[in-house]
Short mmCIF file of N, CA, C and O in Angstrom, two decimals:
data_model
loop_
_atom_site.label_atom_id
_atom_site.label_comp_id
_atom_site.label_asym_id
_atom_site.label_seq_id
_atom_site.Cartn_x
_atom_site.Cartn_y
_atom_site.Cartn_z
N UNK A 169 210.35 263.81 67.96
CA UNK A 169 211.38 262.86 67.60
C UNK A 169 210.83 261.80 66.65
O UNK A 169 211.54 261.44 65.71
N UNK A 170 209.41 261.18 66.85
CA UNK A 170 208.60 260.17 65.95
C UNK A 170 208.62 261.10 64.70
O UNK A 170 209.03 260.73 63.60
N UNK A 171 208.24 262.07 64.90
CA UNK A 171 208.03 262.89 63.61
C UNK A 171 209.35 262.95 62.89
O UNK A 171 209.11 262.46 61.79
N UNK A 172 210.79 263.34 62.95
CA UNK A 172 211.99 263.67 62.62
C UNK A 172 212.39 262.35 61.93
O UNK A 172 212.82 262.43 60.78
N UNK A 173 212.29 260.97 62.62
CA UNK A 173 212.70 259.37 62.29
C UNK A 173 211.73 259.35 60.88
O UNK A 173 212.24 259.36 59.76
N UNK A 174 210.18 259.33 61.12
CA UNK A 174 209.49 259.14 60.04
C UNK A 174 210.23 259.94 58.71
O UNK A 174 210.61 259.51 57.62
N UNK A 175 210.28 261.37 59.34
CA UNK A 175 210.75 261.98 57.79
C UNK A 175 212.29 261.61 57.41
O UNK A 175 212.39 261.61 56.18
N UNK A 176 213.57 261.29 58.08
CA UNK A 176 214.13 260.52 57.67
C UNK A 176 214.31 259.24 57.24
O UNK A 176 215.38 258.83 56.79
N UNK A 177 213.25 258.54 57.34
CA UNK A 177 213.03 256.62 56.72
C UNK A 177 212.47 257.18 55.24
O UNK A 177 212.84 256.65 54.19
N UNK A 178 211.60 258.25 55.29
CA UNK A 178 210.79 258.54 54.07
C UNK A 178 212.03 258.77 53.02
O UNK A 178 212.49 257.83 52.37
N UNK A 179 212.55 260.16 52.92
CA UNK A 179 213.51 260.33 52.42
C UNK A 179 214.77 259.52 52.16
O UNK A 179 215.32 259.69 51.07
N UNK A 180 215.35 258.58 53.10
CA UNK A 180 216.23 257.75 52.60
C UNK A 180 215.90 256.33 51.79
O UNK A 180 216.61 255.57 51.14
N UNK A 181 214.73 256.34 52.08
CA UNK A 181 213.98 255.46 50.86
C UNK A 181 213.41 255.71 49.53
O UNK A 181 213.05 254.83 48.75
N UNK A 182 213.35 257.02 49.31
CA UNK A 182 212.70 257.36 48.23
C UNK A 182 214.23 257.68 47.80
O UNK A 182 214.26 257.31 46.62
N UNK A 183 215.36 258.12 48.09
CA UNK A 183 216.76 258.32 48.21
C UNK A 183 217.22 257.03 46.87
O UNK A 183 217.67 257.18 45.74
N UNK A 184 216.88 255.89 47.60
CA UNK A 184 217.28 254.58 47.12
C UNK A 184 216.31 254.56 45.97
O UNK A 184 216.60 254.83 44.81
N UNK A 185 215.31 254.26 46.35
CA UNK A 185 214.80 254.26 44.60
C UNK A 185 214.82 255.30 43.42
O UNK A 185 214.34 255.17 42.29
N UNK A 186 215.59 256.53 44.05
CA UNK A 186 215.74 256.97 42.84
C UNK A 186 217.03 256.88 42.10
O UNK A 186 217.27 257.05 40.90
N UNK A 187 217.45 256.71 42.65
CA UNK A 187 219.21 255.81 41.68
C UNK A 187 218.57 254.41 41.06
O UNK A 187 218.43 253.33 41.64
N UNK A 188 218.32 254.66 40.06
CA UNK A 188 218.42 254.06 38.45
C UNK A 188 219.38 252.68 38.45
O UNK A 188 220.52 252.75 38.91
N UNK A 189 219.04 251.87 38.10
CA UNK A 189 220.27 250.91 37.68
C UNK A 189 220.94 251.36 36.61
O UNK A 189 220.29 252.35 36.30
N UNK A 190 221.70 251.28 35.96
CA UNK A 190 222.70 251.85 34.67
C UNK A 190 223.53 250.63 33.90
O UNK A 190 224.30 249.95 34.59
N UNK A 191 223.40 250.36 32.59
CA UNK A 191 224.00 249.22 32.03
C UNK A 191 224.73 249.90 30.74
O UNK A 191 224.48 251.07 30.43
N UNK A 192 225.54 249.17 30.09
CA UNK A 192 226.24 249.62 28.68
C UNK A 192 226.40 248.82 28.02
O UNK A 192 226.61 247.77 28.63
N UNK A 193 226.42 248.71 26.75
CA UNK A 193 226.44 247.62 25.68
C UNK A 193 228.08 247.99 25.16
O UNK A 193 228.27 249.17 24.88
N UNK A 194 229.14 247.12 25.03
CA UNK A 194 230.25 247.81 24.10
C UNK A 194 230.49 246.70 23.66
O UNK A 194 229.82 245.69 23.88
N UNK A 195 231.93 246.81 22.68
CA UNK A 195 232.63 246.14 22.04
C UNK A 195 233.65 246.07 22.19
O UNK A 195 234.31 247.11 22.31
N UNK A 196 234.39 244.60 22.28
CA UNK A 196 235.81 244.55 22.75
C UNK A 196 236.98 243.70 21.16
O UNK A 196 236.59 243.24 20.09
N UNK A 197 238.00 243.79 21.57
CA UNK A 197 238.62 242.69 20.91
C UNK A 197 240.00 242.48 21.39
O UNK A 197 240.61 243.38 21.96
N UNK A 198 240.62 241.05 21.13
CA UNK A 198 241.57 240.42 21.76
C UNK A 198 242.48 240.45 20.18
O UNK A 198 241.91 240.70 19.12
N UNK A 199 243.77 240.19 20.27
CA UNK A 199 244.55 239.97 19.27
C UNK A 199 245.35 238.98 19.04
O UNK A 199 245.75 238.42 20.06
N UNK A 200 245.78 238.51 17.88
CA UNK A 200 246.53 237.09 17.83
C UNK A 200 245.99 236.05 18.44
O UNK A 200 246.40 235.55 19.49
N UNK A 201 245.45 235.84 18.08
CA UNK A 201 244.44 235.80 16.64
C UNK A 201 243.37 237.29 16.77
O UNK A 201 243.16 237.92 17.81
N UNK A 202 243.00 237.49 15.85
CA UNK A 202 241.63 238.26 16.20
C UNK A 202 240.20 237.68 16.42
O UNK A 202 239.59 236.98 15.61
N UNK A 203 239.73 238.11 17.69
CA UNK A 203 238.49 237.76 18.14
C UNK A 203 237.80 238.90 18.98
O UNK A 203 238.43 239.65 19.73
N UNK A 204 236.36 238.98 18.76
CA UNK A 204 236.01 240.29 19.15
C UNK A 204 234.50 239.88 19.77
O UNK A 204 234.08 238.80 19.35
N UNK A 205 233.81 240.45 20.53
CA UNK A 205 233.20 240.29 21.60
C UNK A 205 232.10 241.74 21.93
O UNK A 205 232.46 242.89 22.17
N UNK A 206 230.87 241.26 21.85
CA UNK A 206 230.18 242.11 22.29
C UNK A 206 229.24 241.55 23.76
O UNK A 206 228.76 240.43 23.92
N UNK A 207 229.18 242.79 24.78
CA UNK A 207 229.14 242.84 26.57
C UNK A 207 228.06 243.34 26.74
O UNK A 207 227.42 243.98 25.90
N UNK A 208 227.72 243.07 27.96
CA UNK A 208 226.97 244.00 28.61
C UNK A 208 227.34 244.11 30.02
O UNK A 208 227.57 243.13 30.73
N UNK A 209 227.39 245.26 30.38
CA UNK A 209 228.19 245.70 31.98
C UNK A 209 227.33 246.75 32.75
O UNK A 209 226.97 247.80 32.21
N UNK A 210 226.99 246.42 34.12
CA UNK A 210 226.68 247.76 35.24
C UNK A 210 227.75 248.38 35.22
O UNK A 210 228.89 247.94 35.35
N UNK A 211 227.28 249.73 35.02
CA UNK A 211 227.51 250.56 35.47
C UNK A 211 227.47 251.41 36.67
O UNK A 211 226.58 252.22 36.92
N UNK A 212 228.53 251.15 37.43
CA UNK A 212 229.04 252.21 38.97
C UNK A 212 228.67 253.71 38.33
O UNK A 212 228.97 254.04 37.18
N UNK A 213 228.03 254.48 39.20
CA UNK A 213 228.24 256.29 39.33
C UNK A 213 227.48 256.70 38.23
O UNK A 213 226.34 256.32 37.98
N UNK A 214 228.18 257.54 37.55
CA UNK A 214 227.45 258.48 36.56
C UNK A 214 226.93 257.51 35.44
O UNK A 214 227.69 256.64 35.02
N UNK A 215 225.50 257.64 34.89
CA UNK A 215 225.11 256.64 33.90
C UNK A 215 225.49 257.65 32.25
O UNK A 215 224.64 257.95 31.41
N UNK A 216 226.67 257.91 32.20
CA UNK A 216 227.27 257.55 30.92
C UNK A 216 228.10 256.97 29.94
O UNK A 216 228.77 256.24 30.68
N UNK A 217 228.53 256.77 28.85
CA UNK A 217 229.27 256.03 27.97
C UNK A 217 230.90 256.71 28.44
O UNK A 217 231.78 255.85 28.45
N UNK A 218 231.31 257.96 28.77
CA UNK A 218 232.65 258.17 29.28
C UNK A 218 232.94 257.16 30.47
O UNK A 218 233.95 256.46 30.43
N UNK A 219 231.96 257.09 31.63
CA UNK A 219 232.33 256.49 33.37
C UNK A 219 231.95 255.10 32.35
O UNK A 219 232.85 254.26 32.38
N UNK A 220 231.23 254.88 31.81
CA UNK A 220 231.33 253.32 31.41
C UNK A 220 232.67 252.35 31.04
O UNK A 220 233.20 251.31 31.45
N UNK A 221 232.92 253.62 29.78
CA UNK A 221 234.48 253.20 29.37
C UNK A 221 235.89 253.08 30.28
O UNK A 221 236.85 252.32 30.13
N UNK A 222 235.62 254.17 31.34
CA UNK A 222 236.78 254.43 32.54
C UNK A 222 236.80 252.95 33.44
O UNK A 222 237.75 252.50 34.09
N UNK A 223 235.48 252.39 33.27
CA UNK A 223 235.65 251.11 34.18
C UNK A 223 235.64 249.83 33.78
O UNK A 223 235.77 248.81 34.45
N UNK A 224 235.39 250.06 32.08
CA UNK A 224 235.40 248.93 31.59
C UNK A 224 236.87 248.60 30.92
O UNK A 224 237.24 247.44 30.73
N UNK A 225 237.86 250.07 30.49
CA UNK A 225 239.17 249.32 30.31
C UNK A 225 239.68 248.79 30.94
O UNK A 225 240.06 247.73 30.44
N UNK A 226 240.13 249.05 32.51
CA UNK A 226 240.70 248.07 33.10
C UNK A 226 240.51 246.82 33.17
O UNK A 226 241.33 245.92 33.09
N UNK A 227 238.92 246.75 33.41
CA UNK A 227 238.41 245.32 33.67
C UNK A 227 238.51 244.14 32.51
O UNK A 227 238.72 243.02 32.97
N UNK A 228 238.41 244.22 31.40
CA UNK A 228 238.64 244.01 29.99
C UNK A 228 240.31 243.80 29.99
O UNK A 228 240.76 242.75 29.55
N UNK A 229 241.09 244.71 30.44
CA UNK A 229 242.96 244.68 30.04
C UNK A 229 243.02 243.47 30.74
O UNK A 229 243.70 242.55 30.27
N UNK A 230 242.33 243.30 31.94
CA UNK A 230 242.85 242.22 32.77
C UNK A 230 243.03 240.71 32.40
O UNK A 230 243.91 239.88 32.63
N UNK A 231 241.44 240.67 31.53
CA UNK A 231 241.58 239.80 30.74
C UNK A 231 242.39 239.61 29.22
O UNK A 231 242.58 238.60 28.55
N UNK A 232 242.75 240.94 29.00
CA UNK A 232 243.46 240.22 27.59
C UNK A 232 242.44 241.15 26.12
O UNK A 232 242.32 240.95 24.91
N UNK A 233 242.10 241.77 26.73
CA UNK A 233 240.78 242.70 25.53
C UNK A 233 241.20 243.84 25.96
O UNK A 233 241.52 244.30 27.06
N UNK A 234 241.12 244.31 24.58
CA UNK A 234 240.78 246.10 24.24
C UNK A 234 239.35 246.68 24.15
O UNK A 234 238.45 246.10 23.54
N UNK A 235 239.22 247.61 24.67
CA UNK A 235 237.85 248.29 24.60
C UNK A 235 237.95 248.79 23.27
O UNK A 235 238.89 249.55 23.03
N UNK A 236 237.01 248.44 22.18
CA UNK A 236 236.50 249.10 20.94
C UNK A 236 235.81 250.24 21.04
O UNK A 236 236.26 251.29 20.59
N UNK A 237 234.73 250.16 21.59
CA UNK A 237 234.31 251.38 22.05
C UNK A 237 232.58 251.10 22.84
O UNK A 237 232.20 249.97 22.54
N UNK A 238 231.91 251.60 23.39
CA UNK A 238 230.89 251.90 23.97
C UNK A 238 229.70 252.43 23.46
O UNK A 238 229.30 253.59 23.34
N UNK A 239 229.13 251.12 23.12
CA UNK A 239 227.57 251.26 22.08
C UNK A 239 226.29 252.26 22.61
O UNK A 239 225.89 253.11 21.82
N UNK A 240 225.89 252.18 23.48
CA UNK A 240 224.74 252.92 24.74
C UNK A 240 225.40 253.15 25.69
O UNK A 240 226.62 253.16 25.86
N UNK A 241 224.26 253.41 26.57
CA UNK A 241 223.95 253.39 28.16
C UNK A 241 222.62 253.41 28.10
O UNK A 241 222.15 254.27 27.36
N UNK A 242 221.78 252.65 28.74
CA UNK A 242 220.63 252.30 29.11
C UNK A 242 220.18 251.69 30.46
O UNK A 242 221.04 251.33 31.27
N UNK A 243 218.59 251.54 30.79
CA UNK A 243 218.46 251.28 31.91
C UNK A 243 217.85 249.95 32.15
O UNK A 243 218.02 249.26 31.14
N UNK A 244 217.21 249.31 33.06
CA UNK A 244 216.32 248.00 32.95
C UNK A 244 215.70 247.56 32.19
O UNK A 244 215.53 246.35 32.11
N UNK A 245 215.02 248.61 31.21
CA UNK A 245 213.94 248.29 29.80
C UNK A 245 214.85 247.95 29.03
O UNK A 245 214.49 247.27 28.07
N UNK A 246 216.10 248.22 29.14
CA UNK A 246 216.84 247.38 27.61
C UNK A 246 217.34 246.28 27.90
O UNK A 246 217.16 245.33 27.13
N UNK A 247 218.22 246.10 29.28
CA UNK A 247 218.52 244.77 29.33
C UNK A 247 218.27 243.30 29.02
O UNK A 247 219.17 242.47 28.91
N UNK A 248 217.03 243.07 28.91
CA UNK A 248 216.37 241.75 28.62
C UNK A 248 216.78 241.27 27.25
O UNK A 248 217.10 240.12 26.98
N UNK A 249 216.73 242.65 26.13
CA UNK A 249 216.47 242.61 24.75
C UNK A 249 218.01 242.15 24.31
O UNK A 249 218.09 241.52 23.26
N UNK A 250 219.46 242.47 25.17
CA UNK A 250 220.80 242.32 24.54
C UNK A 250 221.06 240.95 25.48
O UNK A 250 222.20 240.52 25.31
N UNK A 251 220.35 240.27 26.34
CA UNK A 251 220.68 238.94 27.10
C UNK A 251 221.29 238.54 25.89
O UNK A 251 222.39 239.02 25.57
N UNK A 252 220.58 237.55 25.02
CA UNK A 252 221.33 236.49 24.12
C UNK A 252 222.28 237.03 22.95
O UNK A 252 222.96 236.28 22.24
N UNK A 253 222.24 238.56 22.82
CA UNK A 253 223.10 238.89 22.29
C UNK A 253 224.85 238.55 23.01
O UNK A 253 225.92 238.02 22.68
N UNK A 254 224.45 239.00 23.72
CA UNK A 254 225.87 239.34 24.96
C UNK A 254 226.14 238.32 25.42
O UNK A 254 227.15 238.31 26.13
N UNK A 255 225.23 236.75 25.20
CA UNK A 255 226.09 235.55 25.66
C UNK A 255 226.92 235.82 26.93
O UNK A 255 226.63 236.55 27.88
N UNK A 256 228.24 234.91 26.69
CA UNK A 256 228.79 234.63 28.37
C UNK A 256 229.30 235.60 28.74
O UNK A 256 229.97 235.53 29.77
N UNK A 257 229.10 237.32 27.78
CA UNK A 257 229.83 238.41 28.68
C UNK A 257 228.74 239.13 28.69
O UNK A 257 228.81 240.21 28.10
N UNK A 258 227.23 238.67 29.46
CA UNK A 258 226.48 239.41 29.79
C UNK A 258 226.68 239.43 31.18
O UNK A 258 226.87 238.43 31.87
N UNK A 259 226.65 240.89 31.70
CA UNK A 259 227.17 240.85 33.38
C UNK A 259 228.41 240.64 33.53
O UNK A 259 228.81 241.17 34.56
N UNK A 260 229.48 239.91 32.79
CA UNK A 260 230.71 239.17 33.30
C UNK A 260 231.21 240.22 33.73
O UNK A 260 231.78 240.16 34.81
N UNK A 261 231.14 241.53 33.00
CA UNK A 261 232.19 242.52 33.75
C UNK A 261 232.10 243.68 34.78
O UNK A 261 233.12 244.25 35.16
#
């Protein structure tokens, strides 16, 4: 039974670290006036630019923006580099 617990703690931990964080860089814009906006957003589930876009239109309509479209998908090594790009919609969404 010690033996069975150990190999389940092992596995559900190595479980967790292997799911990746997942981020996306896109582009939005609002109308009347025109103003346009570049993000950075986690990404839920599959780390690509389709599941990126599926969760970022809604979230974006809510506020009043159109999704332009979806620059990357990348992981922790890029994030740091688009911080001051992405200003106050880094993370916001």
């Amino acid at each position: 039974m010690k033996k069975l617990c150990s190999t389940f703690l092992i596995f559900w931990l190595s479980a967790g670290m292997a799911h990746a964080a997942c981020y996306a860089d896109y582009k939005a814009k609002r109308d009347n006036p025109l103003r346009l906006h570049y993000g950075v957003v986690e990404v839920r589930g599959d780390c690509n630019a389709s599941n990126a876009a599926d969760q970022l239109r809604s979230a974006l309509a809510r506020d009043g923006w159109q999704l332009l479209n979806v620059v990357s998908v990348f992981d922790d090594a890029g994030l740091d580099q688009r911080r001051d790009s992405a200003g106050e919609y880094f993370l916001r969404y």
